[in-house]
Coordinates of C-alpha atoms in Angstrom, one line a residue:
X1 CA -31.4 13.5 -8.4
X2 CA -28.9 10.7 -7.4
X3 CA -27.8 8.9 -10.6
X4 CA -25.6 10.2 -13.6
X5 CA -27.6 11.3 -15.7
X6 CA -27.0 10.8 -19.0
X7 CA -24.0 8.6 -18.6
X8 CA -25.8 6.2 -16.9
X9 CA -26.7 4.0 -20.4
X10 CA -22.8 4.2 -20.5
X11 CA -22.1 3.3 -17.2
X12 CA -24.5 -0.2 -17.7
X13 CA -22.6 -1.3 -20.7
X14 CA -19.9 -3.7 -19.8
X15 CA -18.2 -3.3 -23.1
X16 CA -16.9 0.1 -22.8
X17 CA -13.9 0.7 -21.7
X18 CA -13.6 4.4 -20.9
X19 CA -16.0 7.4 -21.2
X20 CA -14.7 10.6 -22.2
X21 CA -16.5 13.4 -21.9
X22 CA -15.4 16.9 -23.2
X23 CA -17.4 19.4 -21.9
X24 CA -21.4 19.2 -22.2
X25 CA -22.1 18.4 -26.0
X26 CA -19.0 15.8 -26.9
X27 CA -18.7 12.6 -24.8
X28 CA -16.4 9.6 -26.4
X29 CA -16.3 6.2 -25.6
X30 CA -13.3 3.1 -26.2
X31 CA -15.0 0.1 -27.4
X32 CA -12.2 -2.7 -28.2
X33 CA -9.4 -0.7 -28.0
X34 CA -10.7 1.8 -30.1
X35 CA -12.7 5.6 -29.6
X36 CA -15.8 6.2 -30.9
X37 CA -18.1 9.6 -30.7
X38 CA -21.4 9.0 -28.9
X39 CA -24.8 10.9 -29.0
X40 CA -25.2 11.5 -25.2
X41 CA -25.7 15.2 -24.7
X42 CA -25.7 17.3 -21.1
X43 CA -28.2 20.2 -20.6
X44 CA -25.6 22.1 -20.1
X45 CA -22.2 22.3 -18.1
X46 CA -23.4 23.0 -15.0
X47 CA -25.4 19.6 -15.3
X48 CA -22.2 18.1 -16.0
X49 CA -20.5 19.7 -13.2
X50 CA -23.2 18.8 -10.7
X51 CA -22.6 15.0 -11.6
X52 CA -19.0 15.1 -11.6
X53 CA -19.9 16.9 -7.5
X54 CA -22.3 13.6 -7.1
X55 CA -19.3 11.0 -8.2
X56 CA -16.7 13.0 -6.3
X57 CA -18.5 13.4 -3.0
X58 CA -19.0 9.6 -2.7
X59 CA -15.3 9.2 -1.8
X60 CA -15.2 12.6 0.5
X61 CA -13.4 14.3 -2.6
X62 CA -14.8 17.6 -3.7
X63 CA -14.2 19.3 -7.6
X64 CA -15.1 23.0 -7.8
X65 CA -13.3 26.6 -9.0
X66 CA -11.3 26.2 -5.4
X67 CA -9.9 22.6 -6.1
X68 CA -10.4 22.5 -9.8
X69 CA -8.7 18.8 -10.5
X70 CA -9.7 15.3 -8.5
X71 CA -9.3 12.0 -8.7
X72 CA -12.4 9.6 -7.3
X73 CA -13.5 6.1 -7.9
X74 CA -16.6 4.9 -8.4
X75 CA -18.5 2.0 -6.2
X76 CA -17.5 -0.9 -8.3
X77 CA -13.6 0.9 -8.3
X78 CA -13.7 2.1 -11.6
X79 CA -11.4 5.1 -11.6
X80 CA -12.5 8.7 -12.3
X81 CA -10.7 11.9 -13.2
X82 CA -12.3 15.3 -13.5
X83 CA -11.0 18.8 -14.4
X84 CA -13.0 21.4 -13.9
X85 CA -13.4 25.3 -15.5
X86 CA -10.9 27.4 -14.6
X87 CA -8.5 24.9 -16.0
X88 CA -11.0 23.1 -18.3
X89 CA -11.6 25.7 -21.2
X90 CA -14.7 24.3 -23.1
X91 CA -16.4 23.0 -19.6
X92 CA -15.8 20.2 -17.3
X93 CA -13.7 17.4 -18.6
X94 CA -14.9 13.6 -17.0
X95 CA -12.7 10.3 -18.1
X96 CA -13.6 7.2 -16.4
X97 CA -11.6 4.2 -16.9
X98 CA -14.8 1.4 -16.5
X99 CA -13.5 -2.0 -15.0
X100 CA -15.1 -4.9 -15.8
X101 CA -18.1 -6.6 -13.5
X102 CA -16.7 -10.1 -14.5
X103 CA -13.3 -10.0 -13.2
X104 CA -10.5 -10.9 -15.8
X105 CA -8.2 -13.9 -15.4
X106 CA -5.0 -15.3 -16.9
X107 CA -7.7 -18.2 -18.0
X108 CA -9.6 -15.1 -20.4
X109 CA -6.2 -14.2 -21.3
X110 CA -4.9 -16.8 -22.6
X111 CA -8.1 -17.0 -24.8
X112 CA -8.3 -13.6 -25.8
X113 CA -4.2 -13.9 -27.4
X114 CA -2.6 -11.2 -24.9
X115 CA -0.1 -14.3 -23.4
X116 CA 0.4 -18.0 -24.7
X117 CA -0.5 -20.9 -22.0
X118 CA 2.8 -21.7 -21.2
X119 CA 3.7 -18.0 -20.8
X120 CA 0.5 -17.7 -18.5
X121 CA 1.4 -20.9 -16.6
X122 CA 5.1 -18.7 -15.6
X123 CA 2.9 -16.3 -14.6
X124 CA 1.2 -18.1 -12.2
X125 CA 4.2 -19.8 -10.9
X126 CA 5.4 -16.0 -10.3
X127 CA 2.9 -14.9 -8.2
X128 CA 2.7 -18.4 -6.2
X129 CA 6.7 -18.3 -5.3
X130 CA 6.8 -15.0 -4.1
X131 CA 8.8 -13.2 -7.0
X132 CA 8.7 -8.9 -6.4
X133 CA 6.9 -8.2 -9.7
X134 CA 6.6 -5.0 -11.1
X135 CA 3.7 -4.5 -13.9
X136 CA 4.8 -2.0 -16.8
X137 CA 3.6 -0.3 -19.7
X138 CA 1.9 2.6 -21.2
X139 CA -1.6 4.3 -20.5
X140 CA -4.2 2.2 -21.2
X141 CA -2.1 -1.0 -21.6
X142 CA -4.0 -3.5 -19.1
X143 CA -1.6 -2.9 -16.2
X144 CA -4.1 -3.0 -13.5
X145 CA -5.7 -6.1 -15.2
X146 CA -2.4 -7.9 -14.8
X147 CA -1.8 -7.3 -11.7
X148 CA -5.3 -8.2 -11.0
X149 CA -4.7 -11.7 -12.7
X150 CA -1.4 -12.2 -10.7
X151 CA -2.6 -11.4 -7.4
X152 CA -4.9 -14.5 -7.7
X153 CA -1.9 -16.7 -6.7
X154 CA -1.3 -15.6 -3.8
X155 CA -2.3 -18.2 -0.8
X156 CA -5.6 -17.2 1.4
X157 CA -3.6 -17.3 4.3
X158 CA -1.3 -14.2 3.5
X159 CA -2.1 -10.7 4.9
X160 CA -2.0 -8.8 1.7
X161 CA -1.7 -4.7 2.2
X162 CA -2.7 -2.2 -1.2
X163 CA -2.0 0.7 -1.2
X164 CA -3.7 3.5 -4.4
X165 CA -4.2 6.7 -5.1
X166 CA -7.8 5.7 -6.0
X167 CA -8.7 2.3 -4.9
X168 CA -9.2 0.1 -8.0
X169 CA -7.6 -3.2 -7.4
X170 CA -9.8 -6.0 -6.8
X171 CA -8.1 -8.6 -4.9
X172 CA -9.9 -12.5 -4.1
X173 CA -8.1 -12.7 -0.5
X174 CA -10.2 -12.7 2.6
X175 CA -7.2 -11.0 4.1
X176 CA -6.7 -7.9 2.3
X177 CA -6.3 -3.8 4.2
X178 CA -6.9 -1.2 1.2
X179 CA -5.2 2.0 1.9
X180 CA -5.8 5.1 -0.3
X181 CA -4.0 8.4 -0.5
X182 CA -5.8 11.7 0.0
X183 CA -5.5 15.3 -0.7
X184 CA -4.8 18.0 1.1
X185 CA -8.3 20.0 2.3
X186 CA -8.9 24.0 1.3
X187 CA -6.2 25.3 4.0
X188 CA -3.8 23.0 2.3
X189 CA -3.5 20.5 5.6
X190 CA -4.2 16.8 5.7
X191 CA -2.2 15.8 3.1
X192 CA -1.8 11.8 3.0
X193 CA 1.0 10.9 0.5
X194 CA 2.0 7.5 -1.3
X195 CA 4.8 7.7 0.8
X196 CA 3.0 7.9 4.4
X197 CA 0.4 4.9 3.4
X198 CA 3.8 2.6 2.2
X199 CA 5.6 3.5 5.7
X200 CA 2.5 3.0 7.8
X201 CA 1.9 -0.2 6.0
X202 CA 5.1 -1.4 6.8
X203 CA 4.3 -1.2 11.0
X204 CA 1.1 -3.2 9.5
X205 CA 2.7 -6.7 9.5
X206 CA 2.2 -7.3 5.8
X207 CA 3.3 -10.6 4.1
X208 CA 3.0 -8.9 0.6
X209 CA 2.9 -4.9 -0.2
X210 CA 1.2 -3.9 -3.7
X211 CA 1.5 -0.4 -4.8
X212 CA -1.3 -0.1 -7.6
X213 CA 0.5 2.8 -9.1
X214 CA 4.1 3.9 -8.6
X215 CA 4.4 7.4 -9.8
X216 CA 7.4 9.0 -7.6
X217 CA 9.7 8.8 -4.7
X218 CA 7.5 5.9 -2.8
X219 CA 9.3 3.8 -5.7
X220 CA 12.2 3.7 -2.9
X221 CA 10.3 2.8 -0.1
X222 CA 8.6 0.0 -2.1
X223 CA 12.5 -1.1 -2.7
X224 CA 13.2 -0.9 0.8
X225 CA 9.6 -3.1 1.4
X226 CA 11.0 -5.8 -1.3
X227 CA 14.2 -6.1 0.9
X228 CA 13.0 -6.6 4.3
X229 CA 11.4 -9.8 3.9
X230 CA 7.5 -8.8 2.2
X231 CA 9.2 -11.0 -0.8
X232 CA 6.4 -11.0 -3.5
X233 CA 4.9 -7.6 -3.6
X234 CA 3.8 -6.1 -6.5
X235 CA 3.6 -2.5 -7.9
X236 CA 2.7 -1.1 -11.3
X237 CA 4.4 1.8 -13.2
X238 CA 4.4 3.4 -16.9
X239 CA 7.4 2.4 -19.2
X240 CA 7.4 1.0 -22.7
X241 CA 10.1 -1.4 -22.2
X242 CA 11.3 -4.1 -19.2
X243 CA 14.8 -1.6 -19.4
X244 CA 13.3 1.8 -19.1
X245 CA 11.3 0.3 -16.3
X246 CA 14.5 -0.2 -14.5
X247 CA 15.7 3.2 -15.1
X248 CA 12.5 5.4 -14.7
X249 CA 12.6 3.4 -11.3
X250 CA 16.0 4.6 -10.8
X251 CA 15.3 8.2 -11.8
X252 CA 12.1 8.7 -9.9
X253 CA 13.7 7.7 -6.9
X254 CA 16.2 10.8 -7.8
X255 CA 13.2 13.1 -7.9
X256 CA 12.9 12.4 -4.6
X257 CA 15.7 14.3 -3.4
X258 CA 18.2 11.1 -2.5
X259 CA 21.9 11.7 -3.3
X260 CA 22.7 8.5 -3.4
X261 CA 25.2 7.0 -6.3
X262 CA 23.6 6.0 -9.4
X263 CA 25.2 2.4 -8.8
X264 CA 24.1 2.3 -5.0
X265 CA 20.4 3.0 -6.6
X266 CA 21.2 0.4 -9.5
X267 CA 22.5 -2.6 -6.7
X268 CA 19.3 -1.7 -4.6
X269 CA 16.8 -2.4 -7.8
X270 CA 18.9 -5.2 -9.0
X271 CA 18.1 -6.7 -5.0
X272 CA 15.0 -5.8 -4.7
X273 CA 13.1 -6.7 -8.3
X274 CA 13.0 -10.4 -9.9
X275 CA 10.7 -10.2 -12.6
X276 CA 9.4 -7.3 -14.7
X277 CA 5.5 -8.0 -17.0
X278 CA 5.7 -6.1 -20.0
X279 CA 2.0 -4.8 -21.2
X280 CA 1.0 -3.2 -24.1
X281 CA -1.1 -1.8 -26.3
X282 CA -1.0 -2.6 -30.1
X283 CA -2.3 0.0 -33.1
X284 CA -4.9 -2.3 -33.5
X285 CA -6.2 -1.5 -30.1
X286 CA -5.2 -5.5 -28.7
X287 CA -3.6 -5.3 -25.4
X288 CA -0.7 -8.6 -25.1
X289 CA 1.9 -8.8 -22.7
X290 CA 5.3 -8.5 -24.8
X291 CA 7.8 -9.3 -22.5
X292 CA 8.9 -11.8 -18.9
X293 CA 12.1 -10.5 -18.3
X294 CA 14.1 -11.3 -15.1
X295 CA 16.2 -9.2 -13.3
X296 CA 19.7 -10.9 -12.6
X297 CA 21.9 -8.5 -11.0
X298 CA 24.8 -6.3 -11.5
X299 CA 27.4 -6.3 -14.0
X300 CA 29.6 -3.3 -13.5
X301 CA 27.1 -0.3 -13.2
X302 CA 24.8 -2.1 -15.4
X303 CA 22.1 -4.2 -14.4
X304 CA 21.8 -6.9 -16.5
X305 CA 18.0 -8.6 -17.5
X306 CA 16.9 -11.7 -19.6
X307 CA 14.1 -12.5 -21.1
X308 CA 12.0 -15.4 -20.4
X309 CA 9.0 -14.7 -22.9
X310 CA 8.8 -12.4 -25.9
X311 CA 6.2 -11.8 -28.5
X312 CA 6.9 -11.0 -31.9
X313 CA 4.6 -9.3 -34.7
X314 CA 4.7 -11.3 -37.6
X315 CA 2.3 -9.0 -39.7
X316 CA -1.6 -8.0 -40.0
X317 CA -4.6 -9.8 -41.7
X318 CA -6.7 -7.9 -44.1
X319 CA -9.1 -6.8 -41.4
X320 CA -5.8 -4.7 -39.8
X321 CA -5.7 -7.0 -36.8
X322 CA -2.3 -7.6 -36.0
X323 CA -0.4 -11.3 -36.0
X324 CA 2.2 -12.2 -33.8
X325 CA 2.9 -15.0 -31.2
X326 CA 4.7 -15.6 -28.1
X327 CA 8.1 -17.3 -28.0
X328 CA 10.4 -18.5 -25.1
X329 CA 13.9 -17.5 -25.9
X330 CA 14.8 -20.9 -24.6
X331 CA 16.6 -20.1 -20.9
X332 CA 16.1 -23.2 -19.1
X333 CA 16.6 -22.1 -15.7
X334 CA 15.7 -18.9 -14.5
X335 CA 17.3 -17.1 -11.8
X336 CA 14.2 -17.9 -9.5
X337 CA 14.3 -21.8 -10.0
X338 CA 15.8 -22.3 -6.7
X339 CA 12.7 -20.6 -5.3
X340 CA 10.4 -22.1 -7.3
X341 CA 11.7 -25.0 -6.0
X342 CA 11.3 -24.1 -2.4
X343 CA 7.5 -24.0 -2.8
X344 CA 7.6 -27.3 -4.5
X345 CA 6.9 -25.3 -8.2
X346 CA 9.7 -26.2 -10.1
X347 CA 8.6 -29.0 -11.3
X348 CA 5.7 -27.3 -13.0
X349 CA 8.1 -24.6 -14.1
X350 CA 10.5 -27.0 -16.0
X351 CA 7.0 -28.6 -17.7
X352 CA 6.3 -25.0 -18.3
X353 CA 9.4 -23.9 -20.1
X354 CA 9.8 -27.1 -22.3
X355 CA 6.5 -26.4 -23.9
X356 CA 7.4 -23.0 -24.4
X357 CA 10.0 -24.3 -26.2
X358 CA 8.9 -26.6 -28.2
X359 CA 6.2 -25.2 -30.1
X360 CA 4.8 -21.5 -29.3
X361 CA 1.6 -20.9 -30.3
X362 CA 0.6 -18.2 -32.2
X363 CA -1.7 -15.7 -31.3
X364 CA -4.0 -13.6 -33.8

């Protein structure tokens, strides 16, 4: 009557990733990086469709034949998407992305191989000096993690704003407003875009604006947030590389219907962005963080990048696990020393990037 039915032995399992279910008689699940076929039936897709209504309904969403497609969270923030028959052919489709109960840090991190010390110690020092980050990589890479991780540097004493389509982030601050989007109703009215919640937020007197997803043309006004003083927010977006980053920034911002130059929209990104996190996900279903790169300005029409940390594959053991490590390419003094400096961190970032160089450890 008020539970999930069958997914709730799912739901209780901390080592599952996400759950996948496809229609009534197939539900998947990704266990270390990797999907796997389960036995957990439905009576039929009506069941199904009455606990995707239950999950929904929580967060004032609804899912039916009217407003066939939703996105809802669940209480601990795990994120849920359904799609419902007409669209859905075979029967309701339900895929929750499961967070964690133990919250990750860069600590686990480390441990697990995604980042070497040294390159987690940067990382740190990042989100402590008030660098504008932005988080990147494909579906499924450990964005939201990351960001997670990095917003545990920032001071208690900071009002922090987020702002999500589905509230997921789970920030450590006492001072923290969560702002979520919503959907327009059945007459189409009501509407509340990523746009309206970043342009309220800014009347909001935040010290630090994080976007947990950037997906369109709020990608300018989180530019415009990064360069009227909130210096260190954060914002996470789908890229495969630190440079397509840049320019997928550059062409959603088009899709909103600016006309300004390509270089205008080039010199405001260059402003506005210090450091871009590279995440990904390997073959071998191991999530690191590839590349620190640092935005240094404009050359030409070209904005020109550098990167801090890299890591390299080296090959794979016999079990198919992949070997690589993480290496500093040896820049001494990044563009955001001077800052560092102003909150007294530089010290710890020159310590930092002489380990890096001297011996990177390598990660299985």
């Amino acid at each position: 009557m008020l539970g999930y039915g069958p997914l709730e032995p799912l739901l209780a399992r901390d080592d599952i990733a996400d759950v996948m279910v496809n229609g009534a008689n197939r539900t998947y699940i990704e266990v270390g990086g990797k999907i796997q076929i389960t036995g957990v039936r439905f009576r039929d897709n009506q069941q199904l469709m009455n606990i995707c209504q239950r999950i929904v309904s929580q967060v004032g969403r609804r899912v039916d034949e009217a407003s066939p497609i939703c996105d809802a969270r669940l209480p601990d923030g795990s994120r849920v998407n359904v799609i419902a028959p007409p669209l859905a052919i075979d029967g309701p489709a339900l895929t929750i992305r499961k967070f964690k109960k133990d919250k990750l840090t860069l600590d686990q991190l480390v441990r697990f191989g995604s980042i070497s010390p040294e390159g987690a110690k940067i990382l740190q020092i990042i989100g402590r000096v008030r660098c504008n980050v932005v988080v990147s990589g494909g579906t499924g890479s450990g964005k939201t993690t990351l960001l997670n991780c990095l917003t545990r540097y920032i001071d208690d004493d900071e009002r922090i704003i987020t702002c999500e389509d589905a509230a997921e982030l789970q920030l450590q601050q006492p001072h923290v407003v969560r702002l979520e989007t919503r959907p327009p109703n059945l007459e189409g009215q009501g509407q509340v875009t990523m746009r309206d919640l970043i342009k309220n937020c800014l009347r909001m007197r935040p010290e630090r604006i994080i976007v947990g997803e950037v997906r369109g043309p709020e990608a300018f006004d989180l530019l415009q947030a990064m360069n009227t003083g909130h210096d260190g927010s954060m914002g996470t977006l789908h890229a495969n590389s630190p440079r397509e980053c840049l320019s997928r920034i550059e062409s959603m911002i088009s899709m909103g219907g600016y006309n300004l130059p390509s270089r205008t929209l080039r010199e405001m990104i260059a402003g506005s962005i210090d450091v871009v996190v590279q995440a990904a996900r390997l073959r071998d279903g191991s999530r690191r963080i590839t590349h620190i790169t640092e935005v240094l300005g404009m050359e030409g029409d070209v904005i020109i990048t550098q990167d801090l940390f890299l890591y390299d594959i080296v090959g794979e053991d016999a079990n198919g696990k992949i070997i690589g490590r993480h290496r500093s390419t040896g820049i001494g003094r990044p563009r955001f020393w001077e800052r560092a400096r102003y909150y007294g961190e530089d010290r710890a970032l020159a310590a930092a990037l002489d380990a890096a160089e001297a011996g990177p450890e390598a990660a299985a």
